[in-house]
Each structure stands twice: as structure tokens, then as C-alpha cells.
Amino acid sequence: MSALFKETSDGPRLIASKCKSCGKVYFPKRTRCPKCLEKGEMEEILLSKTGKIYSYTISHLESMVPGGPAPPFAYGIVVLPEGVWLVSFFEDCEPFDKTLKVDLDVEMFVDGNVFKFRPAERYPRRLNR
Amino acid sequence: MREVAVIGVGMHPFGKHTDKTYREIGAEACRNAIEDANIDPKEIQISYYGTSSGLGAGYEALREIGITGIPITRVENACSGGSCAFREAYLAIASGLYDIALPLGIEKMRGLTMVEVGGGLTKWKADMQARKDIAGGIALSGMVNLPGFFALIARRHMHEFGTTREQIAQVSVKNHRNGAMNPYAQYQKETPLDEVLNSRMISDPLTILQCCPYTDGAAATVLTSKEIAKKYTDTPIYVAGSAQASGGEEIRTITTNEITVRCSREAYKRAKIEPKDIDVAEVHDCFSIAEILHYEDMGLCKKGEGGKLVEEGVTEIDGKIPVNPGGGLLSRGHPLGATGLAQVAEIVWQLRGEAGKRQVEGAGVGLTHTMGWPGEGVVEVINILRR
């Protein structure tokens, strides 16, 4: 089991740390807040499953991750409501030029031990998923 | 603090030199700089060498031309290694501790991956070993390669400011045209807009002609105090200001590089100039979009107007603010640790009026800028030179 996410009744959720002093959220989790230093005690929180695309690209180069998708593949930056920026692969978003856009709502899912995002509207949320 | 002057510059041509050693290309750059400075190699008192891949390369190059016994220090700061070597040498002379310094940069990259050049594989393996629990998932953070990151900047810039693919590609058109006039440049060929846009897609919207190449090359300079410079040359070029800054804070936007903003303002203050006083600039165009960001962050234009600036020809050699007349990283090539010193060489030639076909008329103040990326941090260096 990866230390990056936790299985919940709402499916896998990413594990982050929130500083009890300044409220800043860090992913992946860490033991001390680098801003508050020794005062910055952390609590563990689970991140939202949905966020918005901040920017994206379609890579025509091989993935740097062993076993990553074959090019061309999409990835980019997702901003979560907690203020966390994530770099992630985007899946189920073909055709790229029609589907991908800045500010698109995307939803996290786990593929093997890697988290990825896909367009939220293609996966209407169901209970107990 | 003493005023510092550049009295000599020299390069080994940038390009593919797989048949030569670090020692050979480094020694040639040093020899050219020393000859240009009109000094005896034995007069060099201290050296710093910028390199990411060249363990010990500075010692080898200097020994090759008879320079031994002096303090020599390797400076590793990714793409800013050469600029930092120059700045350390500047500080050594300014402080009065040393009188003559030779900062150089040497890099060989052909046939290597970027990770190998940066020695990052060692750290990567060790870190993954230490954090087995998150290794698989966090490998994702290594997913963004450099063209990918700049593609993300480009896409966001297009979204926020309406910047077009054509405007971004125009940076490559300009810099390849300039590089074709620079005998030291890796690429000696102009690339019209259609060719840039239709070249192989790397990371959308950046095509291969908008990415700087892998390069072998070396560059060196000779620095001394203003007083001593008079003994050697009638055309000293003074270091008017130098600034270095790093990042690491939380990133709130990728369309403004706050480190460039901070570093350039500090450099302007030290040199007692404003952006409008810059006659010529060599900036870190590792990817086409990067140059557009630098225009804005250095205050050459307002935020969001960088695309228009290059489209309207303002940054061409005959424009109001010529940028990268030497071809930039896109055309001259980018041997990491040597780039900062190649930029200084270009600005010195420009300020002396020795830049040939790519000469900027009457240039009196010039700027060099590099942006390095050692792991999670970013290091920026700006040097301002004047006649």
C-alpha cells in the first residue's frame, strides 16, 4: 500500500499534512511545516478528489516514469481546493484539443500505485464509489 | 569594494565536439581569453569553473595552459554555473583579495541525457532508496521534463494573456537568425516561422526548434580591477552590477518568475540603471516561451505583452531593445556551465563594437541573465556590463 493515498468509502484519497499553526497544506505529507518550523506541528488530512486544471501539455516525448503511458500523452498541473498544486497525468481526455482546457474540472483516481486525473464530467459521482 | 573590469574573453565554438576532451575545449577557451586580455597565463591568481558534468575539468584545462598552484573552485549551479563562476571571480577582485581572475565554463552534453549531465541519477537512486514507501507515486514529480514545464508555462501564458503560438515561435526565428551570424554558434541556419511551427512537436505547444539543443562547449573571461585594467587594454568593459537570487518559496503562478523580478531589480539597483537604459541583453532562452517571460519579468515590457514585443521586432538586433544578438541558448547552444560566460563574451564584444554582422549600434550597457534549476530550487544570476 502506498503511503500517498488511503482507501476510503469514497475511493482512494490523497494523504496530506496541514500545519496546525498556519493552516498550510502540504502534499506529500511531511513532519514539520517549513514556514513555522518547530511551532509547525502537522495533522494528517485527506485531500479533495476534484480540482481544476491550471495548465496542461501533450507530451510527444517518452514518459520519464517507468511504465508510464506511451506518447502522445497529456499531463499538467491541477489545483485542489486546499491550495495544493499537483502534477499529474490526465487520462480519458481524447481528443486532447477538444477536451483539455485551463480550468477544466478533473477528478482523481488511482491506477496501480500512481494517482491520475480525468475529466470530472465524464465520471458523474456516485455514492460508495 | 573595487570596480572590476573584463579585459579578455574567449570561447571554444559551441556544437558537437565528441572527438575532443573537456581538457581540450576548456584550454582553447582559456587560451583565447588570455590572448584577448594580452596577459601572461602566470599572472592569473584565482579561477572558478562552471560545470555540471565536468568533475575536475577546470584543473585539467588550466594545467594544459600552464596555470597551476592557484585556488581553483568548481561551481555547480545547473544552467547558472557559468554565471556564478563569473560572479564569484568578480567578488574576488572587487574585495581586493585577488588582482586577476579567470572564470571559465566547460560542458560536454552530446550523447548524454540531461539527468546524466546533472549527476542527478545518483541523488535520485539514493533518495528512492531512502523513501521506498512513496517511491512509485512520487516518481510522478519527476514526470515533468524541462520542455514539459515550459510548455505548461506557454499554455498558461496563452490562456491569461492571449499570447499566440506564432508569437512564441517568433523568439526562435529571431534567435536562429542572430545565431547564423555568430561563428561560435551551434546552429548556423535561419529558421522561418513556418519551419519552427511545423518542426517536430516535443511538448505542445513547443516544437523542437523552440528547445535549446544539447551542446559541447567552453567559454572563459579575464577579470581585474579598474586600475590594473588600464595596463592591459584601452577598451575595458566594467562590471556595473551583479546579482544572484534563488527561489524555493511556494509558487503561486508560473507566468511570472518572481526570482527574475527580484534578481533583476537588485541588479538594476546595484548598477544604478533602469530597464530602459539597457542597450543589449543576453537572456536565458532555454525554450522560446522563456524569453517572453524574461522580457516581462525584467521590466522590458509590461506583464502579458512579451509576445507582442517580439512580434513587433522590438527585440531584434535593429530594434529598440535587442535581446540575444548572439543567438541565445536556442541557436548558440547551451552547454550548461559555459553559457553564462558565453553571454558575457557576447556582451563584451557588443560593447567593444566587435560583434561584426550582429553588432548592436552604439551599445553602452549590456545585461546577461541565466536561470538554473538545481533540483527543486531555482538560481538566477544577472550581470550588468558597461563601457
Coordinates of C-alpha atoms in Angstrom, one line a residue:
Chain A
M1 CA 0.0 0.0 0.0
S2 CA 1.3 3.4 -1.0
A3 CA 1.8 6.0 1.7
L4 CA 0.5 8.6 -0.8
F5 CA -3.2 7.6 -0.5
K6 CA -5.7 5.9 1.7
E7 CA -8.7 3.7 0.7
T8 CA -12.0 5.3 1.9
S9 CA -15.7 4.7 1.3
D10 CA -15.3 7.4 -1.3
G11 CA -12.5 5.6 -3.0
P12 CA -8.8 6.3 -2.7
R13 CA -7.9 9.8 -1.3
L14 CA -4.5 11.5 -1.2
I15 CA -2.9 12.0 2.2
A16 CA -1.6 15.4 3.0
S17 CA -0.3 17.3 6.1
K18 CA -1.9 20.5 7.4
C19 CA 0.0 22.9 9.7
K20 CA -1.9 23.4 12.9
S21 CA -0.2 26.8 13.2
C22 CA -0.7 28.5 9.8
G23 CA -3.1 26.1 8.1
K24 CA -1.0 25.5 5.1
V25 CA -1.5 22.1 3.4
Y26 CA 1.4 20.0 2.1
F27 CA 1.5 17.0 -0.2
P28 CA 3.1 14.5 0.1
K29 CA 2.8 14.7 3.9
R30 CA 5.7 16.0 6.0
T31 CA 6.5 16.1 9.6
R32 CA 7.1 19.8 10.1
C33 CA 5.8 23.0 8.4
P34 CA 8.8 24.6 6.7
K35 CA 7.3 28.0 7.3
C36 CA 6.5 27.7 11.0
L37 CA 9.5 25.3 11.8
E38 CA 9.3 24.0 15.3
K39 CA 5.9 25.6 16.0
G40 CA 4.5 23.9 12.9
E41 CA 3.0 20.7 14.2
M42 CA 1.1 18.8 11.5
E43 CA -2.1 17.0 11.3
E44 CA -3.0 14.4 8.6
I45 CA -5.8 15.3 6.3
L46 CA -7.3 13.8 3.1
L47 CA -7.3 15.9 0.0
S48 CA -10.4 16.7 -2.2
K49 CA -10.8 14.3 -5.1
T50 CA -11.6 17.1 -7.5
G51 CA -9.7 20.1 -8.7
K52 CA -9.2 22.3 -11.7
I53 CA -6.6 22.2 -14.5
Y54 CA -4.1 25.1 -14.1
S55 CA -2.2 24.2 -17.2
Y56 CA -1.6 21.2 -19.4
T57 CA 0.6 19.9 -22.2
I58 CA 0.6 17.0 -24.6
S59 CA 4.0 15.3 -24.4
H60 CA 5.4 13.7 -27.5
L61 CA 8.4 12.5 -25.6
E62 CA 8.6 9.2 -23.7
S63 CA 7.4 9.4 -20.1
M64 CA 10.1 9.8 -17.5
V65 CA 8.2 7.4 -15.2
P66 CA 8.9 3.7 -15.8
G67 CA 5.8 2.1 -17.2
G68 CA 4.2 5.5 -17.9
P69 CA 1.8 6.0 -20.9
A70 CA 3.0 5.9 -24.5
P71 CA 3.3 9.2 -26.2
P72 CA 1.4 11.3 -27.1
F73 CA 0.0 11.6 -23.6
A74 CA -1.4 14.5 -21.5
Y75 CA -0.3 15.8 -18.2
G76 CA -0.3 19.1 -16.3
I77 CA -0.9 20.9 -13.1
V78 CA -4.1 20.5 -11.0
V79 CA -5.0 22.9 -8.2
L80 CA -7.1 21.5 -5.4
P81 CA -9.5 23.4 -3.1
E82 CA -6.9 23.0 -0.3
G83 CA -4.5 25.1 -2.3
V84 CA -2.3 22.2 -3.2
W85 CA -0.7 22.1 -6.7
L86 CA -0.3 18.6 -8.1
V87 CA 1.5 17.4 -11.3
S88 CA -0.4 14.5 -12.8
F89 CA -1.1 12.5 -15.9
F90 CA -4.5 13.2 -17.5
E91 CA -6.4 10.2 -18.8
D92 CA -9.7 9.7 -20.7
C93 CA -9.3 13.1 -22.3
E94 CA -9.1 12.4 -26.0
P95 CA -9.4 14.1 -28.3
F96 CA -6.9 16.3 -26.5
D97 CA -7.6 19.5 -28.4
K98 CA -11.4 19.3 -27.8
T99 CA -11.3 18.1 -24.2
L100 CA -8.4 19.7 -22.4
K101 CA -8.7 23.3 -21.3
V102 CA -7.4 25.5 -18.5
D103 CA -9.9 25.5 -15.5
L104 CA -11.5 22.1 -16.6
D105 CA -12.9 20.2 -13.6
V106 CA -11.0 17.0 -13.1
E107 CA -11.3 14.0 -10.7
M108 CA -8.5 12.0 -9.1
F109 CA -8.3 8.2 -9.5
V110 CA -5.6 5.7 -8.8
D111 CA -4.0 3.4 -11.4
G112 CA -1.7 0.8 -9.8
N113 CA 0.2 2.9 -7.3
V114 CA 0.0 6.2 -9.3
F115 CA -2.6 8.8 -8.9
K116 CA -4.0 10.4 -12.1
F117 CA -6.8 12.8 -13.0
R118 CA -9.6 12.6 -15.6
P119 CA -12.4 15.0 -16.7
A120 CA -15.0 15.0 -13.9
E121 CA -17.9 15.4 -16.2
R122 CA -17.2 12.1 -17.8
Y123 CA -17.4 10.4 -14.5
P124 CA -20.6 11.6 -12.7
R125 CA -20.0 11.0 -9.0
R126 CA -21.9 8.0 -7.5
L127 CA -22.3 7.1 -3.9
N128 CA -19.9 4.4 -2.5
R129 CA -17.6 4.7 -5.4
Chain B
M1 CA 34.9 47.4 -2.9
R2 CA 36.9 48.0 -6.1
E3 CA 35.5 48.5 -9.5
V4 CA 36.0 45.4 -11.7
A5 CA 36.8 45.2 -15.4
V6 CA 36.6 42.5 -18.0
I7 CA 39.8 42.6 -20.1
G8 CA 39.6 39.4 -22.0
V9 CA 37.0 36.9 -23.4
G10 CA 37.4 33.7 -25.3
M11 CA 35.3 30.8 -26.5
H12 CA 35.6 27.3 -27.9
P13 CA 32.9 27.1 -30.6
F14 CA 29.7 25.6 -29.3
G15 CA 28.4 22.5 -31.0
K16 CA 29.0 18.8 -31.3
H17 CA 32.6 18.0 -30.3
T18 CA 32.5 14.4 -29.3
D19 CA 36.1 13.9 -30.7
K20 CA 37.5 16.4 -28.1
T21 CA 38.1 16.1 -24.3
Y22 CA 36.9 18.6 -21.6
R23 CA 40.6 19.5 -21.2
E24 CA 40.9 20.4 -24.9
I25 CA 37.8 22.6 -25.3
G26 CA 38.4 24.2 -21.9
A27 CA 42.0 25.0 -22.7
E28 CA 41.2 26.6 -26.0
A29 CA 38.6 28.9 -24.4
C30 CA 41.1 29.9 -21.7
R31 CA 43.9 30.4 -24.3
N32 CA 41.6 32.7 -26.3
A33 CA 40.6 34.7 -23.3
I34 CA 44.2 35.1 -22.1
E35 CA 45.4 36.2 -25.6
D36 CA 42.5 38.6 -25.8
A37 CA 43.5 40.1 -22.4
N38 CA 47.1 40.3 -23.5
I39 CA 48.4 38.9 -20.3
D40 CA 50.8 36.1 -19.3
P41 CA 48.9 33.0 -18.0
K42 CA 51.2 33.1 -14.9
E43 CA 49.5 36.3 -13.9
I44 CA 46.2 34.5 -13.2
Q45 CA 45.7 34.3 -9.5
I46 CA 42.4 32.6 -9.0
S47 CA 39.9 30.6 -11.1
Y48 CA 36.3 29.4 -10.8
Y49 CA 34.9 27.0 -13.3
G50 CA 31.2 26.4 -14.0
T51 CA 30.2 22.9 -15.0
S52 CA 27.6 20.3 -14.1
S53 CA 29.1 17.2 -15.7
G54 CA 32.9 18.0 -15.7
L55 CA 34.3 16.7 -12.5
G56 CA 37.9 18.2 -12.3
A57 CA 37.6 19.7 -15.8
G58 CA 38.8 23.1 -14.7
Y59 CA 42.0 21.8 -13.2
E60 CA 42.8 19.9 -16.4
A61 CA 42.1 22.8 -18.7
L62 CA 44.1 25.3 -16.7
R63 CA 47.1 22.9 -16.3
E64 CA 47.1 22.4 -20.1
I65 CA 48.0 26.1 -20.5
G66 CA 50.5 26.2 -17.6
I67 CA 48.3 27.5 -14.8
T68 CA 48.9 25.5 -11.7
G69 CA 49.1 26.1 -7.9
I70 CA 46.4 28.7 -7.7
P71 CA 43.0 28.4 -5.9
I72 CA 40.5 26.7 -8.4
T73 CA 36.9 26.1 -7.4
R74 CA 34.2 24.1 -9.3
V75 CA 30.9 25.9 -9.3
E76 CA 27.8 23.7 -9.9
N77 CA 24.6 25.6 -10.2
A78 CA 22.9 23.9 -13.1
C79 CA 22.4 26.3 -16.0
S80 CA 23.7 29.2 -14.0
G81 CA 27.1 27.6 -13.2
G82 CA 29.0 29.8 -15.6
S83 CA 27.3 33.0 -14.5
C84 CA 28.0 32.1 -10.8
A85 CA 31.7 31.4 -11.7
F86 CA 31.9 34.8 -13.2
R87 CA 30.2 36.4 -10.2
E88 CA 32.5 34.6 -7.7
A89 CA 35.5 35.9 -9.7
Y90 CA 34.0 39.4 -9.7
L91 CA 33.6 39.3 -5.9
A92 CA 37.2 38.1 -5.5
I93 CA 38.5 41.0 -7.5
A94 CA 36.1 43.6 -6.0
S95 CA 37.1 42.6 -2.5
G96 CA 40.7 43.3 -3.2
L97 CA 41.8 39.8 -2.2
Y98 CA 43.0 39.0 -5.8
D99 CA 44.0 41.1 -8.7
I100 CA 43.5 38.9 -11.8
A101 CA 40.9 36.1 -12.1
L102 CA 39.9 33.8 -14.8
P103 CA 36.4 32.4 -14.6
L104 CA 35.6 29.7 -17.1
G105 CA 32.8 27.2 -18.0
I106 CA 33.1 23.8 -19.6
E107 CA 30.4 21.3 -20.5
K108 CA 30.0 18.3 -22.7
M109 CA 26.5 17.0 -23.2
R110 CA 26.4 15.3 -26.6
G111 CA 25.4 11.6 -26.2
L112 CA 24.3 12.1 -22.6
T113 CA 20.9 12.6 -21.0
M114 CA 20.0 15.7 -19.0
V115 CA 19.9 13.6 -15.8
E116 CA 23.4 12.3 -16.5
V117 CA 24.8 15.8 -17.2
G118 CA 23.4 17.0 -13.9
G119 CA 24.6 14.0 -12.0
G120 CA 21.0 13.6 -10.8
L121 CA 20.8 9.9 -11.2
T122 CA 23.0 9.4 -8.1
K123 CA 20.7 11.5 -5.9
W124 CA 17.6 10.0 -7.5
K125 CA 18.7 6.5 -6.7
A126 CA 19.8 7.4 -3.1
D127 CA 16.5 9.3 -2.4
M128 CA 14.4 6.5 -3.8
Q129 CA 16.3 4.0 -1.6
A130 CA 15.6 6.2 1.4
R131 CA 11.9 6.7 0.7
K132 CA 10.8 3.3 -0.6
D133 CA 7.3 3.9 0.8
I134 CA 6.4 6.7 -1.6
A135 CA 8.9 5.9 -4.4
G136 CA 6.4 4.7 -7.0
G137 CA 3.9 7.5 -6.6
I138 CA 6.2 10.4 -6.1
A139 CA 8.1 9.3 -9.3
L140 CA 5.4 11.4 -10.7
S141 CA 7.1 14.6 -9.6
G142 CA 9.9 13.6 -11.9
M143 CA 7.4 13.3 -14.7
V144 CA 7.8 16.9 -15.8
N145 CA 10.8 17.2 -18.1
L146 CA 12.0 20.7 -18.8
P147 CA 10.3 21.1 -22.2
G148 CA 7.1 19.9 -20.5
F149 CA 7.4 22.5 -17.7
F150 CA 8.0 25.3 -20.2
A151 CA 5.1 24.0 -22.3
L152 CA 2.9 24.4 -19.2
I153 CA 4.1 28.0 -18.8
A154 CA 3.4 28.6 -22.5
R155 CA -0.1 27.2 -22.3
R156 CA -1.0 29.2 -19.2
H157 CA 0.5 32.4 -20.8
M158 CA -1.6 31.9 -23.8
H159 CA -4.7 31.4 -21.6
E160 CA -4.0 34.5 -19.4
F161 CA -2.8 37.0 -22.0
G162 CA -3.9 35.7 -25.4
T163 CA -0.3 35.1 -26.4
T164 CA -0.2 33.1 -29.7
R165 CA 1.8 30.1 -30.9
E166 CA 3.2 32.4 -33.6
Q167 CA 4.5 35.0 -31.2
I168 CA 6.2 32.3 -29.0
A169 CA 7.8 30.7 -32.1
Q170 CA 9.0 34.1 -33.3
V171 CA 11.6 34.1 -30.5
S172 CA 13.2 31.1 -32.2
V173 CA 13.0 32.7 -35.6
K174 CA 14.9 35.8 -34.3
N175 CA 17.5 33.9 -32.3
H176 CA 18.3 31.4 -35.1
R177 CA 18.7 34.4 -37.5
N178 CA 21.1 36.0 -35.0
G179 CA 23.0 32.8 -34.4
A180 CA 23.6 32.3 -38.1
M181 CA 25.8 35.5 -37.8
N182 CA 27.8 34.1 -34.8
P183 CA 30.7 31.9 -35.8
Y184 CA 30.7 30.3 -32.3
A185 CA 27.0 29.3 -32.5
Q186 CA 26.0 25.6 -32.8
Y187 CA 23.2 26.4 -35.3
Q188 CA 24.3 28.4 -38.4
K189 CA 20.9 28.4 -40.1
E190 CA 17.9 30.7 -40.2
T191 CA 14.6 29.1 -39.5
P192 CA 11.5 30.8 -40.9
L193 CA 8.3 30.9 -38.8
D194 CA 6.6 28.0 -40.8
E195 CA 9.7 25.8 -40.2
V196 CA 9.7 26.5 -36.5
L197 CA 5.9 25.9 -36.1
N198 CA 6.0 22.7 -38.2
S199 CA 9.1 21.1 -36.8
R200 CA 8.6 18.0 -34.6
M201 CA 6.3 18.5 -31.7
I202 CA 8.0 18.0 -28.4
S203 CA 5.6 19.1 -25.7
D204 CA 2.6 21.0 -27.1
P205 CA 2.8 24.0 -27.9
L206 CA 6.6 23.8 -28.1
T207 CA 8.2 22.2 -31.2
I208 CA 11.8 21.0 -31.3
L209 CA 13.1 24.3 -32.9
Q210 CA 11.8 26.1 -29.8
C211 CA 14.0 23.9 -27.4
C212 CA 17.7 24.6 -26.9
P213 CA 20.0 21.8 -28.1
Y214 CA 22.5 19.6 -26.3
T215 CA 25.9 21.2 -26.7
D216 CA 29.6 20.8 -26.1
G217 CA 31.4 24.0 -25.5
A218 CA 33.6 26.2 -23.3
A219 CA 34.0 29.9 -22.6
A220 CA 36.3 32.0 -20.4
T221 CA 36.9 35.6 -19.3
V222 CA 39.7 37.5 -17.6
L223 CA 38.8 40.0 -14.8
T224 CA 40.9 42.6 -13.0
S225 CA 40.4 45.8 -11.1
K226 CA 39.7 49.1 -12.9
E227 CA 43.1 50.5 -12.1
I228 CA 45.1 47.4 -13.2
A229 CA 42.9 47.1 -16.4
K230 CA 44.5 50.3 -17.8
K231 CA 47.8 48.5 -18.0
Y232 CA 46.4 45.9 -20.4
T233 CA 43.7 47.5 -22.5
D234 CA 42.2 50.7 -23.9
T235 CA 38.8 49.1 -24.0
P236 CA 38.0 47.7 -20.6
I237 CA 34.4 46.6 -20.0
Y238 CA 33.2 47.3 -16.5
V239 CA 31.0 45.2 -14.3
A240 CA 28.4 47.7 -13.3
G241 CA 26.4 45.4 -11.1
S242 CA 25.8 41.7 -10.3
A243 CA 23.0 40.0 -8.5
Q244 CA 22.2 36.4 -7.7
A245 CA 18.9 35.0 -6.2
S246 CA 17.3 31.7 -5.5
G247 CA 13.7 30.5 -5.2
G248 CA 12.2 27.8 -3.1
E249 CA 9.1 29.7 -1.8
E250 CA 5.7 28.4 -2.6
I251 CA 4.8 29.0 -6.3
R252 CA 1.6 31.0 -6.9
T253 CA 1.9 31.4 -10.6
I254 CA 4.0 30.1 -13.4
T255 CA 3.5 33.1 -15.8
T256 CA 5.7 35.3 -13.6
N257 CA 9.0 34.2 -12.4
E258 CA 9.3 36.1 -9.1
I259 CA 13.0 35.2 -8.9
T260 CA 13.8 37.0 -12.2
V261 CA 11.8 40.0 -10.9
R262 CA 13.8 40.1 -7.6
C263 CA 17.2 39.4 -9.2
S264 CA 16.8 42.0 -12.0
R265 CA 15.6 44.7 -9.6
E266 CA 18.7 44.1 -7.4
A267 CA 21.0 44.1 -10.4
Y268 CA 19.5 47.4 -11.7
K269 CA 19.9 49.0 -8.2
R270 CA 23.5 47.9 -7.9
A271 CA 24.3 49.2 -11.4
K272 CA 22.2 52.3 -10.9
I273 CA 20.2 51.8 -14.1
E274 CA 16.7 51.2 -15.1
P275 CA 15.4 48.7 -17.6
K276 CA 15.2 51.5 -20.3
D277 CA 19.0 52.0 -20.0
I278 CA 19.8 48.5 -21.3
D279 CA 21.1 48.6 -24.9
V280 CA 21.6 44.9 -25.4
A281 CA 20.7 41.8 -23.4
E282 CA 21.6 38.1 -23.4
V283 CA 18.9 36.2 -21.6
H284 CA 18.2 32.5 -20.8
D285 CA 16.0 31.4 -23.7
C286 CA 16.2 27.7 -22.9
F287 CA 12.8 27.5 -24.6
S288 CA 11.1 30.1 -26.7
I289 CA 8.5 31.0 -24.1
A290 CA 11.2 31.6 -21.5
E291 CA 12.5 34.7 -23.4
I292 CA 8.9 36.2 -23.4
L293 CA 8.7 35.6 -19.7
H294 CA 12.1 37.3 -19.1
Y295 CA 11.1 40.4 -21.1
E296 CA 8.2 40.9 -18.8
D297 CA 9.8 39.9 -15.5
M298 CA 12.9 42.1 -16.2
G299 CA 10.7 45.1 -16.9
L300 CA 11.5 45.4 -20.6
C301 CA 7.7 45.5 -21.2
K302 CA 4.5 45.1 -19.1
K303 CA 3.3 41.7 -17.9
G304 CA 1.5 39.9 -20.7
E305 CA 3.0 42.0 -23.5
G306 CA 6.1 39.9 -24.2
G307 CA 4.5 38.1 -27.2
K308 CA 3.7 41.4 -28.8
L309 CA 7.2 42.8 -28.1
V310 CA 8.9 40.0 -30.1
E311 CA 6.2 40.0 -32.8
E312 CA 6.8 43.8 -33.4
G313 CA 10.5 43.3 -33.7
V314 CA 11.4 45.4 -30.7
T315 CA 14.0 42.8 -29.6
E316 CA 15.6 42.3 -33.0
I317 CA 19.2 43.5 -33.4
D318 CA 18.0 46.7 -35.1
G319 CA 15.1 47.1 -32.6
K320 CA 14.8 49.3 -29.5
I321 CA 15.9 46.6 -27.0
P322 CA 18.0 43.9 -28.8
V323 CA 17.8 40.6 -27.0
N324 CA 20.1 37.6 -27.7
P325 CA 22.0 39.0 -30.6
G326 CA 24.5 36.1 -30.2
G327 CA 21.7 33.6 -30.9
G328 CA 20.8 32.8 -27.4
L329 CA 20.7 29.3 -26.0
L330 CA 18.3 28.3 -28.8
S331 CA 20.9 28.9 -31.5
R332 CA 24.3 29.3 -29.9
G333 CA 23.6 26.2 -27.9
H334 CA 23.5 25.6 -24.2
P335 CA 26.5 23.8 -22.6
L336 CA 25.1 24.4 -19.1
G337 CA 28.2 25.6 -17.2
A338 CA 29.6 27.5 -20.1
T339 CA 26.5 29.5 -21.1
G340 CA 26.9 32.3 -18.6
L341 CA 30.4 33.0 -19.7
A342 CA 29.5 32.9 -23.4
Q343 CA 26.8 35.5 -22.7
V344 CA 29.5 37.7 -21.0
A345 CA 31.8 37.2 -24.1
E346 CA 28.9 38.3 -26.4
I347 CA 28.1 41.4 -24.4
V348 CA 31.8 42.4 -24.2
W349 CA 32.1 42.0 -28.0
Q350 CA 28.9 44.1 -28.4
L351 CA 30.1 46.9 -26.0
R352 CA 33.6 47.0 -27.7
G353 CA 31.9 47.2 -31.1
E354 CA 33.5 43.9 -32.2
A355 CA 30.3 41.9 -32.9
G356 CA 30.6 42.0 -36.7
K357 CA 27.4 41.5 -38.6
R358 CA 25.3 41.1 -35.4
Q359 CA 26.6 44.4 -33.9
V360 CA 24.1 46.4 -32.0
E361 CA 24.8 50.0 -33.0
G362 CA 26.3 52.1 -30.2
A363 CA 25.7 49.7 -27.3
G364 CA 26.9 51.1 -24.0
V365 CA 25.1 49.0 -21.4
G366 CA 24.6 45.2 -21.6
L367 CA 23.0 42.6 -19.4
T368 CA 23.5 38.8 -19.1
H369 CA 20.9 36.5 -17.4
T370 CA 20.8 32.8 -16.6
M371 CA 18.2 30.7 -14.9
G372 CA 19.4 27.5 -13.4
W373 CA 17.4 24.7 -11.9
P374 CA 19.3 22.7 -9.4
G375 CA 16.6 20.2 -8.3
E376 CA 13.7 21.9 -6.5
G377 CA 15.4 25.3 -6.3
V378 CA 15.9 27.9 -9.0
V379 CA 19.0 30.1 -9.2
E380 CA 19.2 33.3 -11.2
V381 CA 22.1 35.4 -12.0
I382 CA 22.2 38.8 -13.7
N383 CA 25.4 40.6 -14.6
I384 CA 25.3 44.2 -16.0
L385 CA 28.3 45.4 -18.0
R386 CA 29.1 48.9 -19.3
R387 CA 31.7 50.6 -21.4

